[in-house]
Amino acid sequence: MSLPERDFSLETEYAINFYPAAPDKTPASNVIVQALQQGLVKHYGLPGCNFLVSGGKFHHDVGHAEWSLPECRTAREAATYDKAADYLLGWLVPATEAILSSNGFDGRLLIVKNNVDSAGNTYGCHENYLMQRDADLLAGESFLRYLARCLIPFLVTRQVFAGAGRLVSPGQAQRPFFELSQRAAFVNCVVSEETTQSRGIINLGREGEPLAEGNYRRLHLIVGDANLSGWATWMKLGTTGILLRMIEDLYIGEVPLLQYPVAALRAISRDPTCRAVVPLRDGRRVTAIDLQWRYYELADRYVEQFGCSDEENTVMDAWGQALEDLENDPIRLRNRADWAIKWRLLDTHIRRHRLSWDNLLLEGPTTELLGLDLRYHDVSPDGHYYQLIRPDTLVTMAQIEAAQKRPPPYTRARLRGEAIALTRCAAAQVAVGGWAELTWNSAKQRLGDPLEFDAQWLPADNASLRLAIAHLDPAVRIRAAGYLRQRQDPETLMLLAGVARQDANEQVRRAAAVALGNSRDTIALDTLIACLGDPSPMVRWVAEDALGRQGGGQPLPPRPSEPPRMDGRESLVHVIS
Amino acid sequence: MVEQQQIRRERQRRQRRQVEGKGVTLASDETFRETEAQLQRLDAAIDDILSDPPMAGPSVAIGAQDRHQLRPLTAETLVKGFRQQGGE
């Protein structure tokens, strides 16, 4: 089984609303975004470039300010960069108001991270997952069908912990009511090609864009809400990531299929008790929590059998805990899930005014309630989320600040972000042409593989590679060994020798042995000889092959005193000798 | 039945942690107490917000940025003026 490699990212459309001091003096949305960009460029970017030192991108798009996260290796990393974006935008509000004021636009700027305005217009928070294009036995459309079949019931029900919550205003419904999800009411089909007229639970319209190439596909989901809670962002991405691993491995056999997925999405959203039942194709009726437990148990068995990263282990714990809390009392999620925090805020207001959810339309000061809902999503320090939970449900202030200044270290975002940072301090000249290419000191460089994190053209950074070769994720260690292969200094060789001899993962030991195979240094040769006794046949084979090539027809170096174990496969050295 | 399932899940989670040996422990009572404390803090913060709503004052300066005083916004202004172009 191959090592799982993935990147996670989000594209969030932030609502930018200007409240002018004088009527009819409202700047166009692109003018507001340009004023925000001035602040960003000053601290974190380059003039005329939408990309930032974090490797992410901020630009004006269809009347909104869109922030695209850099490519992140884990869900937690993506949630951290997402939070860094919120904090930066919130921090820029007073300075942007001042810039707009100096251009004749006095007023207050509100930057809101939600998905619906007061008139019922919607905008997205799109999720992107890098995943295998095909599975071993399923390719093309067959694999896509399997992917959709496995994923849809999960996506319909994950709103019980990932929903951002929404008070539907009287203008949009007969009477106000609370929904778990901001987006559920706007999704109108199961699979869609586009994102405006028809919005699908799964969107297949961005497959061709250059965020994934070769063996990878870009899974683009538009069903999710924009979350303020870092925990909710992390869970949304993390649980989906685990499921994608299971799908890539064709692990999921039967999942309960929903009879009407879109209707189920809406029915579940409209019930904050999380007890709504929805019909399955086999005639049974289940709750969203039942379905989530089914997925959790499948995932639990999968990680028991095939192992998981520390990150996935933590996601599993948080997922199980959330489902237990939802079963007992959904509002126990009010320390981490957006919808539950917001519901508690609104419910406390209702009780204070001796109202009830039932008589809200007749007696309720709904404008105050709608204002509370809206202010929850305000990313400035005035926003209710940030007043209730500071800095966040998941990440620390130090992590947020680091994510504003530096790119994720183990994706191509590092190349982009560091190139921008070096240009900012006049150590290079870079122009970023897009996600997959940049011009570095007049030479065009392709960033085709989203998971590459080192390149020949970037100044060598041995310290970063030393960290990478010791990273918890074996996939990062394997790539780091590949980069270190180009370097032949004794320090690098010693590092690779240690990894080849001692790393717990056989694929990492193999990658280190391959890297050492380039060298004729005695450190490399001694290590390769020691690798002949490795318990893994794949490591032994690499060592034998490298030593054979090194010999170039000359006698091979002396064999280790302990003969290598055969493990049912004849050693090449044994056969030769 | 439900109780048995929960015990099994908890046992599985504990086993996974022990196997991985990452030093993470889940003391259910401790987690429960911590969560309870968080929930109480959140409820108290909600009471504070509802007693003294933000944005009823001028916009605030952060860090070294210039102070920029503007009029407060009422809930009605905020909600009625919140219009966006449909996105995506």
mmCIF file of N, CA, C and O in Angstrom, chain A residues 10-16 33 36-37 40 50 52 56-69 85 89 123-126 128 206 209 218 220 435, chain B residues 87-88:
data_model
loop_
_atom_site.group_PDB
_atom_site.id
_atom_site.type_symbol
_atom_site.label_atom_id
_atom_site.label_comp_id
_atom_site.label_asym_id
_atom_site.label_seq_id
_atom_site.Cartn_x
_atom_site.Cartn_y
_atom_site.Cartn_z
ATOM 1 N N LEU A 10 -8.449 25.658 1.103
ATOM 2 C CA LEU A 10 -9.785 26.262 1.094
ATOM 3 C C LEU A 10 -9.743 27.534 0.261
ATOM 4 O O LEU A 10 -8.727 28.240 0.252
ATOM 5 N N GLU A 11 -10.838 27.813 -0.422
ATOM 6 C CA GLU A 11 -11.010 29.111 -1.075
ATOM 7 C C GLU A 11 -12.233 29.752 -0.431
ATOM 8 O O GLU A 11 -13.351 29.257 -0.601
ATOM 9 N N THR A 12 -12.005 30.815 0.318
ATOM 10 C CA THR A 12 -13.111 31.428 1.060
ATOM 11 C C THR A 12 -13.457 32.783 0.462
ATOM 12 O O THR A 12 -12.585 33.639 0.294
ATOM 13 N N GLU A 13 -14.732 32.945 0.155
ATOM 14 C CA GLU A 13 -15.224 34.254 -0.295
ATOM 15 C C GLU A 13 -15.712 35.005 0.942
ATOM 16 O O GLU A 13 -16.723 34.622 1.546
ATOM 17 N N TYR A 14 -14.966 36.028 1.327
ATOM 18 C CA TYR A 14 -15.374 36.854 2.464
ATOM 19 C C TYR A 14 -16.327 37.936 1.958
ATOM 20 O O TYR A 14 -16.044 38.576 0.940
ATOM 21 N N ALA A 15 -17.410 38.128 2.681
ATOM 22 C CA ALA A 15 -18.317 39.231 2.345
ATOM 23 C C ALA A 15 -17.675 40.529 2.817
ATOM 24 O O ALA A 15 -17.154 40.599 3.935
ATOM 25 N N ILE A 16 -17.670 41.532 1.941
ATOM 26 C CA ILE A 16 -17.134 42.845 2.339
ATOM 27 C C ILE A 16 -18.268 43.850 2.215
ATOM 28 O O ILE A 16 -18.771 44.105 1.124
ATOM 29 N N VAL A 33 -11.330 45.921 -1.920
ATOM 30 C CA VAL A 33 -10.315 44.854 -1.944
ATOM 31 C C VAL A 33 -8.932 45.445 -2.231
ATOM 32 O O VAL A 33 -7.938 45.037 -1.616
ATOM 33 N N LEU A 36 -7.608 46.823 0.911
ATOM 34 C CA LEU A 36 -7.114 45.731 1.772
ATOM 35 C C LEU A 36 -5.772 45.221 1.267
ATOM 36 O O LEU A 36 -4.858 44.923 2.052
ATOM 37 N N GLN A 37 -5.654 45.126 -0.067
ATOM 38 C CA GLN A 37 -4.406 44.615 -0.649
ATOM 39 C C GLN A 37 -3.225 45.534 -0.345
ATOM 40 O O GLN A 37 -2.105 45.055 -0.166
ATOM 41 N N LEU A 40 -1.912 44.413 2.864
ATOM 42 C CA LEU A 40 -1.287 43.085 2.759
ATOM 43 C C LEU A 40 0.064 43.157 2.061
ATOM 44 O O LEU A 40 1.041 42.538 2.491
ATOM 45 N N ASN A 50 -0.943 38.949 -6.396
ATOM 46 C CA ASN A 50 -1.990 38.530 -5.456
ATOM 47 C C ASN A 50 -1.503 37.495 -4.450
ATOM 48 O O ASN A 50 -2.209 37.179 -3.490
ATOM 49 N N LEU A 52 1.022 35.839 -1.515
ATOM 50 C CA LEU A 52 1.618 36.385 -0.288
ATOM 51 C C LEU A 52 2.754 35.487 0.206
ATOM 52 O O LEU A 52 2.926 34.371 -0.296
ATOM 53 N N GLY A 56 -0.286 31.720 0.017
ATOM 54 C CA GLY A 56 -1.700 31.839 -0.329
ATOM 55 C C GLY A 56 -1.944 33.028 -1.246
ATOM 56 O O GLY A 56 -1.001 33.740 -1.634
ATOM 57 N N LYS A 57 -3.212 33.227 -1.596
ATOM 58 C CA LYS A 57 -3.556 34.259 -2.582
ATOM 59 C C LYS A 57 -4.776 35.032 -2.099
ATOM 60 O O LYS A 57 -5.737 34.433 -1.599
ATOM 61 N N PHE A 58 -4.726 36.339 -2.257
ATOM 62 C CA PHE A 58 -5.873 37.180 -1.903
ATOM 63 C C PHE A 58 -6.215 38.046 -3.102
ATOM 64 O O PHE A 58 -5.363 38.749 -3.634
ATOM 65 N N HIS A 59 -7.460 37.995 -3.542
ATOM 66 C CA HIS A 59 -7.827 38.801 -4.710
ATOM 67 C C HIS A 59 -9.318 39.114 -4.714
ATOM 68 O O HIS A 59 -10.086 38.569 -3.921
ATOM 69 N N HIS A 60 -9.708 39.992 -5.637
ATOM 70 C CA HIS A 60 -11.117 40.352 -5.807
ATOM 71 C C HIS A 60 -11.752 39.361 -6.767
ATOM 72 O O HIS A 60 -11.213 39.092 -7.837
ATOM 73 N N ASP A 61 -12.895 38.812 -6.376
ATOM 74 C CA ASP A 61 -13.547 37.825 -7.233
ATOM 75 C C ASP A 61 -15.066 37.955 -7.103
ATOM 76 O O ASP A 61 -15.615 37.751 -6.017
ATOM 77 N N VAL A 62 -15.717 38.268 -8.180
ATOM 78 C CA VAL A 62 -17.183 38.366 -8.248
ATOM 79 C C VAL A 62 -17.766 39.116 -7.038
ATOM 80 O O VAL A 62 -18.639 38.601 -6.335
ATOM 81 N N GLY A 63 -17.268 40.318 -6.787
ATOM 82 C CA GLY A 63 -17.846 41.145 -5.733
ATOM 83 C C GLY A 63 -17.394 40.797 -4.329
ATOM 84 O O GLY A 63 -17.899 41.362 -3.361
ATOM 85 N N HIS A 64 -16.485 39.843 -4.204
ATOM 86 C CA HIS A 64 -16.025 39.431 -2.883
ATOM 87 C C HIS A 64 -14.517 39.527 -2.771
ATOM 88 O O HIS A 64 -13.814 39.644 -3.759
ATOM 89 N N ALA A 65 -14.068 39.416 -1.524
ATOM 90 C CA ALA A 65 -12.637 39.278 -1.279
ATOM 91 C C ALA A 65 -12.380 37.782 -1.122
ATOM 92 O O ALA A 65 -12.909 37.166 -0.204
ATOM 93 N N GLU A 66 -11.632 37.215 -2.025
ATOM 94 C CA GLU A 66 -11.410 35.766 -1.949
ATOM 95 C C GLU A 66 -10.011 35.472 -1.448
ATOM 96 O O GLU A 66 -9.022 35.984 -1.973
ATOM 97 N N TRP A 67 -9.934 34.627 -0.443
ATOM 98 C CA TRP A 67 -8.648 34.198 0.105
ATOM 99 C C TRP A 67 -8.496 32.708 -0.178
ATOM 100 O O TRP A 67 -9.291 31.905 0.285
ATOM 101 N N SER A 68 -7.454 32.383 -0.954
ATOM 102 C CA SER A 68 -7.164 30.971 -1.228
ATOM 103 C C SER A 68 -5.978 30.562 -0.370
ATOM 104 O O SER A 68 -4.917 31.196 -0.435
ATOM 105 N N LEU A 69 -6.148 29.526 0.399
ATOM 106 C CA LEU A 69 -5.061 29.074 1.271
ATOM 107 C C LEU A 69 -3.935 28.478 0.448
ATOM 108 O O LEU A 69 -4.166 27.939 -0.634
ATOM 109 N N ALA A 85 -5.605 33.849 8.019
ATOM 110 C CA ALA A 85 -6.259 34.749 7.059
ATOM 111 C C ALA A 85 -7.337 35.583 7.763
ATOM 112 O O ALA A 85 -7.427 36.795 7.562
ATOM 113 N N LEU A 89 -7.221 39.749 8.026
ATOM 114 C CA LEU A 89 -8.282 40.609 7.491
ATOM 115 C C LEU A 89 -8.906 41.450 8.609
ATOM 116 O O LEU A 89 -9.162 42.636 8.427
ATOM 117 N N TYR A 123 -22.508 32.668 -1.241
ATOM 118 C CA TYR A 123 -21.125 32.661 -1.724
ATOM 119 C C TYR A 123 -20.420 31.548 -0.964
ATOM 120 O O TYR A 123 -20.904 31.101 0.078
ATOM 121 N N GLY A 124 -19.282 31.132 -1.473
ATOM 122 C CA GLY A 124 -18.791 29.834 -1.025
ATOM 123 C C GLY A 124 -17.555 29.813 -0.159
ATOM 124 O O GLY A 124 -16.847 30.805 -0.003
ATOM 125 N N CYS A 125 -17.348 28.652 0.412
ATOM 126 C CA CYS A 125 -16.073 28.296 1.040
ATOM 127 C C CYS A 125 -15.739 26.929 0.461
ATOM 128 O O CYS A 125 -16.253 25.912 0.924
ATOM 129 N N HIS A 126 -14.943 26.934 -0.590
ATOM 130 C CA HIS A 126 -14.719 25.701 -1.335
ATOM 131 C C HIS A 126 -13.537 24.929 -0.772
ATOM 132 O O HIS A 126 -12.502 25.516 -0.467
ATOM 133 N N ASN A 128 -10.639 22.000 -1.255
ATOM 134 C CA ASN A 128 -9.864 21.295 -2.279
ATOM 135 C C ASN A 128 -9.020 20.216 -1.626
ATOM 136 O O ASN A 128 -8.334 20.481 -0.639
ATOM 137 N N ARG A 206 -14.002 21.547 -11.479
ATOM 138 C CA ARG A 206 -12.653 22.130 -11.400
ATOM 139 C C ARG A 206 -11.556 21.077 -11.583
ATOM 140 O O ARG A 206 -10.418 21.297 -11.226
ATOM 141 N N GLU A 209 -8.401 22.108 -13.610
ATOM 142 C CA GLU A 209 -7.559 23.249 -13.231
ATOM 143 C C GLU A 209 -6.203 22.779 -12.706
ATOM 144 O O GLU A 209 -6.087 21.672 -12.190
ATOM 145 N N ARG A 218 -8.084 16.746 -8.348
ATOM 146 C CA ARG A 218 -8.447 17.746 -7.359
ATOM 147 C C ARG A 218 -9.921 17.562 -7.041
ATOM 148 O O ARG A 218 -10.786 17.812 -7.887
ATOM 149 N N HIS A 220 -13.083 18.885 -5.502
ATOM 150 C CA HIS A 220 -13.533 20.247 -5.198
ATOM 151 C C HIS A 220 -14.934 20.160 -4.599
ATOM 152 O O HIS A 220 -15.864 19.709 -5.266
ATOM 153 N N TRP A 435 -0.629 29.260 -9.614
ATOM 154 C CA TRP A 435 -0.333 28.243 -8.595
ATOM 155 C C TRP A 435 0.803 27.325 -9.027
ATOM 156 O O TRP A 435 1.537 26.820 -8.190
ATOM 157 N N GLY B 87 -21.751 34.886 -5.176
ATOM 158 C CA GLY B 87 -20.360 34.635 -5.546
ATOM 159 C C GLY B 87 -20.128 33.314 -6.248
ATOM 160 O O GLY B 87 -21.001 32.798 -6.913
ATOM 161 N N GLU B 88 -18.908 32.802 -6.080
ATOM 162 C CA GLU B 88 -18.423 31.502 -6.556
ATOM 163 C C GLU B 88 -18.050 31.572 -8.011
ATOM 164 O O GLU B 88 -17.150 31.087 -8.490
#
